[in-house]
Coordinates of C-alpha atoms in Angstrom, one line a residue:
M239 CA 73.4 -32.8 6.4
K240 CA 76.7 -32.5 6.5
K241 CA 77.2 -33.9 2.8
T242 CA 75.9 -31.1 1.5
I243 CA 77.7 -28.9 3.1
L244 CA 80.7 -30.4 2.1
I245 CA 79.1 -30.8 -1.4
A246 CA 78.0 -26.6 -1.5
L247 CA 81.9 -25.7 0.6
I248 CA 83.8 -27.2 -2.1
T249 CA 81.6 -26.3 -5.4
S250 CA 82.1 -22.3 -3.4
T251 CA 85.6 -23.0 -3.3
L252 CA 86.0 -24.2 -7.6
F253 CA 84.0 -20.9 -8.6
A254 CA 85.6 -18.5 -6.2
C255 CA 89.4 -18.7 -7.3
K256 CA 90.3 -16.9 -10.0
N257 CA 91.5 -18.5 -13.6
T258 CA 95.1 -17.7 -13.0
S259 CA 97.5 -16.7 -16.2
T260 CA 101.2 -17.0 -16.7
I261 CA 102.8 -14.5 -19.1
N262 CA 106.0 -14.3 -20.4
T263 CA 108.2 -11.6 -22.7
D264 CA 106.9 -12.6 -26.0
E265 CA 103.3 -12.4 -24.8
A266 CA 104.2 -9.2 -23.3
G267 CA 106.0 -7.8 -25.9
R268 CA 102.4 -8.5 -28.8
V269 CA 100.1 -7.4 -26.0
I270 CA 102.6 -4.1 -26.6
T271 CA 102.3 -3.8 -30.0
T272 CA 98.7 -4.6 -30.5
Y273 CA 98.2 -1.7 -28.1
L274 CA 100.6 0.6 -30.0
K275 CA 98.8 0.2 -33.5
G276 CA 95.6 1.2 -31.7
N277 CA 97.0 3.5 -29.5
P278 CA 100.7 4.9 -30.9
E279 CA 102.5 6.7 -28.8
Y280 CA 103.8 10.6 -30.5
K281 CA 104.6 14.0 -29.4
T282 CA 102.9 17.4 -30.5
T283 CA 103.5 20.5 -31.7
K284 CA 101.7 23.5 -33.2
F285 CA 102.1 24.6 -37.0
E286 CA 101.0 28.0 -38.2
F287 CA 99.4 28.4 -41.6
G288 CA 97.6 30.6 -44.1
E289 CA 99.4 34.4 -44.4
L290 CA 102.4 34.3 -43.0
K291 CA 105.3 37.1 -42.3
F292 CA 108.7 36.8 -42.3
N293 CA 110.9 39.9 -41.6
S294 CA 114.6 39.2 -40.2
E295 CA 117.1 36.1 -40.4
K296 CA 115.8 34.2 -37.6
E297 CA 112.2 33.7 -39.1
Y298 CA 114.1 33.4 -42.6
A299 CA 115.5 29.7 -41.1
E300 CA 111.7 29.0 -40.0
L301 CA 111.0 29.9 -43.7
A302 CA 113.2 27.3 -44.6
N303 CA 111.5 24.7 -43.1
Y304 CA 108.1 25.6 -44.8
R305 CA 109.9 25.3 -47.9
Q306 CA 111.0 21.6 -46.8
L307 CA 107.6 21.1 -46.2
A308 CA 106.5 22.5 -49.6
N309 CA 109.5 20.6 -51.0
E310 CA 107.8 17.1 -49.9
G311 CA 104.0 18.1 -50.8
Y312 CA 102.7 18.3 -47.0
I313 CA 102.2 22.4 -47.6
T314 CA 101.5 24.4 -50.7
L315 CA 103.7 27.8 -50.0
T316 CA 102.8 31.1 -52.9
L317 CA 105.0 34.8 -52.3
L318 CA 102.4 36.7 -51.6
S319 CA 104.5 40.2 -51.7
A320 CA 108.1 40.6 -51.3
K321 CA 109.5 44.3 -49.9
K322 CA 113.3 44.2 -50.6
K323 CA 114.8 46.8 -48.1
F324 CA 117.3 48.9 -49.6
L325 CA 120.9 48.2 -48.3
S326 CA 119.6 45.5 -45.7
K327 CA 120.3 42.1 -45.0
D328 CA 116.7 42.2 -43.8
S329 CA 113.9 41.9 -46.5
S330 CA 109.5 41.8 -45.6
Y331 CA 108.0 38.3 -47.3
V332 CA 103.9 37.4 -46.8
Y333 CA 103.6 34.2 -48.3
S334 CA 100.4 31.9 -48.2
A335 CA 101.1 28.5 -47.0
K336 CA 97.9 25.7 -47.1
L337 CA 97.7 22.2 -45.9
T338 CA 98.1 19.6 -48.8
Q339 CA 96.4 15.9 -48.4
K340 CA 99.2 14.0 -47.9
A341 CA 99.6 16.2 -44.1
S342 CA 96.6 14.8 -42.8
E343 CA 97.8 11.7 -41.1
Y344 CA 99.9 14.0 -38.6
V345 CA 97.3 16.5 -38.3
L346 CA 95.1 16.0 -34.9
Q347 CA 93.7 19.2 -34.8
Q348 CA 93.1 22.4 -36.7
N349 CA 91.7 25.7 -36.6
N350 CA 91.6 28.6 -38.7
D351 CA 95.5 30.0 -38.4
K352 CA 97.2 27.1 -36.5
A353 CA 97.1 23.3 -36.5
T354 CA 98.4 20.5 -33.8
V355 CA 100.7 18.3 -35.3
K356 CA 102.8 14.7 -34.4
A357 CA 106.4 16.1 -34.3
V358 CA 107.8 12.6 -33.1
T359 CA 106.1 9.4 -33.3
Y360 CA 107.0 6.2 -30.8
E361 CA 107.8 2.6 -32.0
L362 CA 108.3 -0.4 -30.1
T363 CA 112.0 -1.6 -30.5
E364 CA 113.2 -4.9 -31.8
E365 CA 116.9 -4.3 -29.6
K366 CA 115.7 -4.5 -26.3
P367 CA 113.7 -6.6 -25.4
V368 CA 110.5 -6.2 -23.0
D369 CA 111.3 -5.9 -19.3
F370 CA 108.4 -7.2 -17.0
S371 CA 107.5 -7.7 -13.2
K372 CA 104.8 -9.8 -12.6
V373 CA 102.6 -8.1 -9.4
N374 CA 100.2 -11.0 -9.1
D375 CA 98.3 -13.3 -10.9
A376 CA 96.6 -10.6 -12.4
T377 CA 98.4 -7.9 -13.2
A378 CA 102.2 -7.6 -14.8
K379 CA 103.8 -4.3 -15.3
V380 CA 105.8 -3.8 -18.5
T381 CA 108.7 -1.5 -19.1
V382 CA 109.7 -1.4 -22.5
S383 CA 111.8 1.1 -25.2
L384 CA 110.2 3.3 -27.6
K385 CA 112.4 4.2 -30.6
K386 CA 112.0 7.7 -31.6
T387 CA 110.8 8.9 -35.3
N388 CA 110.4 12.5 -36.7
T389 CA 108.0 13.7 -38.6
P390 CA 108.6 16.3 -41.5
F391 CA 106.7 18.5 -38.9
A392 CA 109.7 17.9 -36.0
A393 CA 111.6 21.0 -36.7
F394 CA 108.8 23.0 -35.3
Q395 CA 108.8 21.9 -32.2
K396 CA 110.2 24.1 -29.6
N397 CA 113.8 22.2 -29.0
P398 CA 113.9 20.4 -31.9
E399 CA 117.7 19.1 -31.3
E400 CA 116.8 16.4 -28.0
N401 CA 119.3 14.1 -25.7
S402 CA 117.3 10.6 -26.1
E403 CA 116.5 8.6 -29.4
F404 CA 114.6 6.5 -27.2
L405 CA 111.8 6.6 -24.8
T406 CA 111.6 4.1 -22.0
K407 CA 107.4 4.1 -21.1
T408 CA 106.0 1.3 -18.5
Y409 CA 102.5 0.2 -19.1
R410 CA 100.1 -2.3 -16.5
L411 CA 99.0 -5.3 -17.8
K412 CA 95.8 -7.2 -16.6
Y413 CA 94.5 -10.6 -17.4
D414 CA 90.9 -10.9 -18.2
K415 CA 89.2 -14.3 -18.2
E416 CA 87.7 -13.8 -21.8
E417 CA 90.4 -11.4 -23.7
G418 CA 93.3 -12.3 -21.9
W419 CA 96.5 -9.8 -21.6
K420 CA 95.4 -6.7 -22.2
V421 CA 96.9 -3.0 -21.4
R422 CA 95.1 -1.1 -18.7
K423 CA 94.5 2.8 -18.6

């Protein structure tokens, strides 16, 4: 009787113990890189297209951004009408802007005359190593530095001139017995 209780106690103790795993900076970096390939970090902005009117000097700067996109092949820009005001700096221009197939990789959502586009993408930097702290045997907290990369639509942000060229982000990793370490959402 004592023998069976002892065997049952030892067996339950062995099965109740968690399978622990170790993690280092290289493995944490690989887990974050894999996660970012499937779930990239980015910042979005609104982009207007269709029939666009440009009347003032301020709007001419925005027209220059549209022309730049047209030169790079992300939109087609067609002049519909131009009204020159006599003896005035301000004239009125009406353009038709259409997105091309080349812009599809940056378009997240599209309506009749507006689209939500990626303005900035963030990628894992190689210079700054991954900083992590292991909370317990099954979880870890990883802080990484992500490099800012502007897309062709970056000029359409509200504040295109930002003070930082990187983003510091913290991810939580969880250990799964079958899959190993993965990012917990």
